[in-house]
């Protein structure tokens, strides 16, 4: 399946699955994202079946959110507690995918295949007993997906996460959480999923905030009751065997019952009970109690055993003694488990990471799209489509603040442009100062060998301004999109150079043509043409083929005969191929073209070293970025 046929299918699905007209689906760049009615698919290898399967699952998931998810509820949950939002994210994904699968069986298949590929690519974390808080998060996610959606490829992970949670947190809490997770299958909307998430959050919060003293006292009371019961059972057992000295017929059940409440009624009875107590208090000592020694060693009336007899007695402990030892160990484990429980619940509630499966998927798609781009697209820029007109549907707001911005740019750039002058000597036939480099011309009749003075002229310059028009430029860091700041900055720069009487061109790369399913370069201002502000209303639409834009600008500058050549690049830094950008940087250096990359809203630009670019959060900081470029000697 090629990209064009895939996007046609995706657009048809968008209308069908969301019941909305005008859902925009694009292929461009290497980023997968969904933003309010627009879904962008990265331009990867559409001949790879696994790539296509992941893209199909991802788009079915995002279209499901377009129709079934109330994003306002999701956003408000984060203001309560990020842990609550994380639970809601896991349950809402499962609820939404169930709705999509119920409506469209084909989508259910796509989503199940996506889960299988995600497991293969390790996008789903394997639960570990060493991190019980992560195991709890895994349990909520995996059990919701297998029970609510029917994604049984996660069964092993879900079972392991549940086992770890039960071991650390106990059956009662896990059963309560499990019941709430399974109730998601009946949730009708995002609000229902939120209520379920809130109940799970409250269960965890309540258990985490429960005072440890109350739990310890309860455990100690339970241990005391068990100890009394075991002691009584042991005493009755010892007396019924008739091992005590000075007693009557131990087979008399009446006497045995009476002696259970009387620890001093006979030497044998007292010693037997003493032995039982010692056994419970120190089950790991390896020493035999006196009551046991008397009942098993008839040749020592005082109840003491030799070291050899002690070893034999240890090897032949009665079943009751072994059970008592196990109970003592269980009590110690319960105390440690309580500490583990508190730590696990606290870790879960304090975890601020989203651990979102589809964010991980989008990152994987970006990586694979970049790899495909670098492997298959060496110099696509040589055949790039260049146009001088925007599409009629482009109604993006025009820049308004460019004149004030241009005044600041002019003051900053004037020196760096006009201080770079070339000095040329003026000669004459008479004078007092000889120019040594002119003497060789005297035999040929060149008698102008005396220096009169010198004049200076500004080096001629050719400047190209390259602007990113990719879909990611719709990001807002202020009240306006990055694209608006880029348009205003580009127009202000062009206005500045026009005032300096320096010819320049302005090109936009990554402009998307819906009819051709391709990016093209738009010339807002060609060399030698007057500047027109209304040509700068460019919207963010396409991918980020930065290297294509750079190649076109470099080719254009290479044809100019000016002494200085400068290329400004305004971008958010998310180029399709960093390797291709690096190649273009080398080409520019070989042609002595100065590069001034400006990262708008970014602190890094793919393909450029840190010292070779400057950053600005918006158009008002571009002037400061230009000053930094001068300090970094990017113009030199």
Short mmCIF file of C-alpha atoms in Angstrom, two decimals, residues 41-289:
data_model
loop_
_atom_site.label_atom_id
_atom_site.label_comp_id
_atom_site.label_asym_id
_atom_site.label_seq_id
_atom_site.Cartn_x
_atom_site.Cartn_y
_atom_site.Cartn_z
CA UNK A 41 0.65 10.31 9.90
CA UNK A 42 4.44 10.10 9.62
CA UNK A 43 5.88 9.44 6.18
CA UNK A 44 7.40 6.01 6.76
CA UNK A 45 7.79 2.84 4.73
CA UNK A 46 4.27 1.97 3.56
CA UNK A 47 5.59 -1.18 1.89
CA UNK A 48 6.34 -2.67 5.34
CA UNK A 49 3.30 -4.69 6.57
CA UNK A 50 4.15 -4.14 10.24
CA UNK A 51 4.52 -0.38 9.71
CA UNK A 52 1.11 -0.25 8.00
CA UNK A 53 -0.43 -2.37 10.79
CA UNK A 54 0.90 0.00 13.48
CA UNK A 55 -0.33 3.05 11.56
CA UNK A 56 -3.77 1.49 11.08
CA UNK A 57 -4.07 0.71 14.78
CA UNK A 58 -2.85 4.16 15.76
CA UNK A 59 -5.30 5.99 13.49
CA UNK A 60 -8.23 3.81 14.66
CA UNK A 61 -7.31 4.69 18.25
CA UNK A 62 -7.06 8.43 17.54
CA UNK A 63 -10.30 8.49 15.53
CA UNK A 64 -11.95 6.71 18.46
CA UNK A 65 -10.86 9.51 20.79
CA UNK A 66 -12.27 12.07 18.31
CA UNK A 67 -15.71 10.50 18.66
CA UNK A 68 -15.91 8.97 22.13
CA UNK A 69 -13.63 10.90 24.53
CA UNK A 70 -14.44 14.08 26.43
CA UNK A 71 -11.00 15.70 26.61
CA UNK A 72 -12.20 18.34 29.09
CA UNK A 73 -12.88 15.67 31.72
CA UNK A 74 -9.49 14.13 31.09
CA UNK A 75 -7.75 17.49 31.47
CA UNK A 76 -9.62 18.35 34.67
CA UNK A 77 -8.62 15.04 36.26
CA UNK A 78 -4.99 16.14 36.09
CA UNK A 79 -5.74 19.16 38.24
CA UNK A 80 -6.92 16.81 41.00
CA UNK A 81 -3.94 14.46 40.95
CA UNK A 82 -1.67 13.17 38.14
CA UNK A 83 -2.13 9.67 39.57
CA UNK A 84 -5.89 9.94 39.03
CA UNK A 85 -5.33 11.16 35.48
CA UNK A 86 -3.02 8.21 34.82
CA UNK A 87 -5.70 5.75 35.97
CA UNK A 88 -8.32 7.53 33.85
CA UNK A 89 -6.05 7.43 30.82
CA UNK A 90 -5.69 3.67 31.15
CA UNK A 91 -9.39 2.98 31.67
CA UNK A 92 -10.62 5.52 29.09
CA UNK A 93 -8.37 4.00 26.44
CA UNK A 94 -9.86 0.58 27.16
CA UNK A 95 -13.45 1.90 27.24
CA UNK A 96 -13.00 3.87 24.03
CA UNK A 97 -11.36 0.99 22.15
CA UNK A 98 -14.22 -1.29 23.22
CA UNK A 99 -16.69 1.21 21.73
CA UNK A 100 -14.69 1.38 18.50
CA UNK A 101 -14.41 -2.41 18.30
CA UNK A 102 -18.14 -2.89 18.93
CA UNK A 103 -18.97 -0.49 16.09
CA UNK A 104 -16.27 -1.59 13.65
CA UNK A 105 -14.99 -5.20 13.91
CA UNK A 106 -12.18 -4.38 11.49
CA UNK A 107 -10.92 -1.69 13.84
CA UNK A 108 -10.98 -4.20 16.71
CA UNK A 109 -8.71 -6.45 14.67
CA UNK A 110 -6.37 -3.56 13.89
CA UNK A 111 -6.14 -2.59 17.56
CA UNK A 112 -5.44 -6.19 18.63
CA UNK A 113 -2.69 -6.47 16.00
CA UNK A 114 -1.25 -3.21 17.28
CA UNK A 115 -1.05 -4.62 20.83
CA UNK A 116 0.77 -7.70 19.54
CA UNK A 117 3.31 -5.55 17.69
CA UNK A 118 3.66 -3.30 20.74
CA UNK A 119 4.56 -6.32 22.88
CA UNK A 120 7.07 -7.40 20.24
CA UNK A 121 8.67 -3.94 20.26
CA UNK A 122 8.59 -3.78 24.08
CA UNK A 123 6.27 -0.77 24.28
CA UNK A 124 4.40 -2.53 27.10
CA UNK A 125 6.54 -2.76 30.23
CA UNK A 126 6.90 -6.17 31.85
CA UNK A 127 5.78 -6.12 35.51
CA UNK A 128 8.52 -6.82 38.04
CA UNK A 129 8.34 -7.86 41.69
CA UNK A 130 11.15 -5.40 42.38
CA UNK A 131 8.83 -2.48 41.54
CA UNK A 132 5.42 -3.13 43.05
CA UNK A 133 4.11 0.38 42.32
CA UNK A 134 4.78 -0.15 38.59
CA UNK A 135 3.20 -3.59 38.84
CA UNK A 136 0.00 -1.95 40.15
CA UNK A 137 -0.05 0.43 37.19
CA UNK A 138 0.55 -2.54 34.87
CA UNK A 139 -2.28 -4.47 36.49
CA UNK A 140 -4.78 -1.65 35.92
CA UNK A 141 -3.67 -1.19 32.30
CA UNK A 142 -3.30 -4.81 31.24
CA UNK A 143 -6.34 -6.21 33.04
CA UNK A 144 -8.50 -3.41 31.62
CA UNK A 145 -7.32 -4.18 28.10
CA UNK A 146 -7.73 -7.95 28.34
CA UNK A 147 -11.06 -7.90 30.20
CA UNK A 148 -12.77 -4.85 28.69
CA UNK A 149 -11.35 -4.87 25.13
CA UNK A 150 -10.50 -8.56 24.82
CA UNK A 151 -6.81 -8.04 23.98
CA UNK A 152 -5.69 -11.42 25.29
CA UNK A 153 -2.13 -11.05 24.02
CA UNK A 154 -1.62 -9.24 27.34
CA UNK A 155 -2.79 -12.19 29.46
CA UNK A 156 0.68 -13.20 30.66
CA UNK A 157 1.61 -9.64 31.64
CA UNK A 158 -1.75 -9.12 33.35
CA UNK A 159 -1.49 -12.38 35.32
CA UNK A 160 2.05 -11.61 36.46
CA UNK A 161 1.09 -8.07 37.52
CA UNK A 162 -1.89 -9.43 39.48
CA UNK A 163 0.26 -12.05 41.20
CA UNK A 164 2.77 -9.42 42.34
CA UNK A 165 0.01 -7.11 43.58
CA UNK A 166 -1.67 -9.87 45.58
CA UNK A 167 1.63 -10.85 47.11
CA UNK A 168 2.40 -7.31 48.26
CA UNK A 169 -1.02 -5.72 48.71
CA UNK A 170 -3.22 -8.60 49.75
CA UNK A 171 -6.34 -10.11 48.21
CA UNK A 172 -8.88 -7.65 49.63
CA UNK A 173 -7.41 -4.55 48.01
CA UNK A 174 -6.62 -6.27 44.71
CA UNK A 175 -10.11 -7.81 44.53
CA UNK A 176 -11.68 -4.39 45.10
CA UNK A 177 -9.52 -2.75 42.40
CA UNK A 178 -10.13 -5.64 40.01
CA UNK A 179 -13.90 -5.35 40.41
CA UNK A 180 -13.75 -1.62 39.60
CA UNK A 181 -11.59 -2.26 36.52
CA UNK A 182 -14.05 -4.81 35.22
CA UNK A 183 -16.95 -2.40 35.73
CA UNK A 184 -15.38 -0.28 32.96
CA UNK A 185 -16.94 -2.71 30.49
CA UNK A 186 -20.32 -1.11 31.33
CA UNK A 187 -19.10 2.50 31.26
CA UNK A 188 -20.97 4.55 28.67
CA UNK A 189 -18.82 7.68 28.47
CA UNK A 190 -15.70 9.42 29.76
CA UNK A 191 -17.55 10.62 32.86
CA UNK A 192 -18.33 7.02 33.84
CA UNK A 193 -14.67 6.10 33.33
CA UNK A 194 -13.70 9.04 35.52
CA UNK A 195 -15.99 7.90 38.35
CA UNK A 196 -14.50 4.40 38.22
CA UNK A 197 -11.00 5.84 38.18
CA UNK A 198 -11.84 8.00 41.17
CA UNK A 199 -13.05 4.97 43.14
CA UNK A 200 -9.82 3.09 42.38
CA UNK A 201 -7.81 6.16 43.30
CA UNK A 202 -9.73 6.45 46.60
CA UNK A 203 -9.12 2.77 47.41
CA UNK A 204 -5.39 3.20 46.92
CA UNK A 205 -5.28 6.54 48.73
CA UNK A 206 -7.26 5.23 51.72
CA UNK A 207 -5.03 2.18 52.09
CA UNK A 208 -1.88 4.27 51.73
CA UNK A 209 -3.03 6.77 54.39
CA UNK A 210 -4.12 4.09 56.88
CA UNK A 211 -1.92 4.43 60.01
CA UNK A 212 0.62 1.66 60.33
CA UNK A 213 0.04 1.43 64.15
CA UNK A 214 -3.55 0.31 63.64
CA UNK A 215 -2.43 -2.36 61.26
CA UNK A 216 0.32 -3.54 63.63
CA UNK A 217 -2.04 -3.72 66.60
CA UNK A 218 -4.51 -5.71 64.54
CA UNK A 219 -1.78 -8.10 63.44
CA UNK A 220 -0.51 -8.47 67.01
CA UNK A 221 -4.02 -9.23 68.28
CA UNK A 222 -4.48 -11.86 65.59
CA UNK A 223 -1.10 -13.38 66.46
CA UNK A 224 -2.01 -13.43 70.20
CA UNK A 225 -5.31 -15.20 69.52
CA UNK A 226 -3.56 -17.74 67.34
CA UNK A 227 -0.89 -18.24 70.03
CA UNK A 228 -3.47 -18.92 72.76
CA UNK A 229 -5.31 -21.35 70.56
CA UNK A 230 -2.11 -23.16 69.63
CA UNK A 231 -1.05 -23.31 73.27
CA UNK A 232 -4.30 -24.89 74.35
CA UNK A 233 -4.13 -27.41 71.52
CA UNK A 234 -0.56 -28.31 72.43
CA UNK A 235 -1.36 -28.72 76.13
CA UNK A 236 -4.29 -30.99 75.44
CA UNK A 237 -2.18 -33.03 73.09
CA UNK A 238 0.63 -33.46 75.61
CA UNK A 239 -1.66 -34.51 78.41
CA UNK A 240 -3.54 -36.99 76.27
CA UNK A 241 -0.28 -38.82 75.58
CA UNK A 242 0.25 -39.52 79.27
CA UNK A 243 3.83 -38.20 79.29
CA UNK A 244 3.50 -36.05 82.42
CA UNK A 245 4.90 -37.20 85.79
CA UNK A 246 2.75 -37.41 88.91
CA UNK A 247 -0.50 -37.38 86.93
CA UNK A 248 -3.41 -39.75 87.07
CA UNK A 249 -4.84 -41.52 84.08
CA UNK A 250 -4.17 -39.13 81.19
CA UNK A 251 -6.76 -40.89 79.16
CA UNK A 252 -9.44 -39.31 81.34
CA UNK A 253 -10.68 -36.54 79.12
CA UNK A 254 -12.29 -34.76 82.04
CA UNK A 255 -9.00 -34.35 83.89
CA UNK A 256 -7.25 -33.24 80.75
CA UNK A 257 -9.81 -30.52 80.15
CA UNK A 258 -9.53 -29.29 83.71
CA UNK A 259 -5.74 -29.20 83.56
CA UNK A 260 -5.81 -26.96 80.48
CA UNK A 261 -6.81 -24.05 82.71
CA UNK A 262 -4.44 -24.94 85.54
CA UNK A 263 -0.78 -24.50 84.61
CA UNK A 264 0.45 -25.68 88.09
CA UNK A 265 -1.68 -28.83 88.51
CA UNK A 266 1.17 -31.20 87.81
CA UNK A 267 4.84 -31.22 86.88
CA UNK A 268 4.21 -32.86 83.58
CA UNK A 269 1.42 -30.50 82.65
CA UNK A 270 3.40 -27.43 83.60
CA UNK A 271 6.45 -28.55 81.69
CA UNK A 272 4.42 -29.41 78.64
CA UNK A 273 2.84 -25.97 78.52
CA UNK A 274 6.21 -24.32 79.16
CA UNK A 275 7.62 -26.24 76.25
CA UNK A 276 4.80 -25.10 74.01
CA UNK A 277 5.35 -21.45 74.94
CA UNK A 278 9.07 -21.70 74.26
CA UNK A 279 8.39 -23.33 70.94
CA UNK A 280 6.14 -20.45 69.82
CA UNK A 281 8.48 -17.71 71.02
CA UNK A 282 11.63 -19.15 69.48
CA UNK A 283 10.78 -21.52 66.70
CA UNK A 284 14.13 -21.06 64.97
CA UNK A 285 16.39 -21.84 68.01
CA UNK A 286 16.85 -25.51 67.17
CA UNK A 287 16.53 -26.55 70.89
CA UNK A 288 13.93 -29.01 72.12
CA UNK A 289 11.48 -27.86 74.74
#
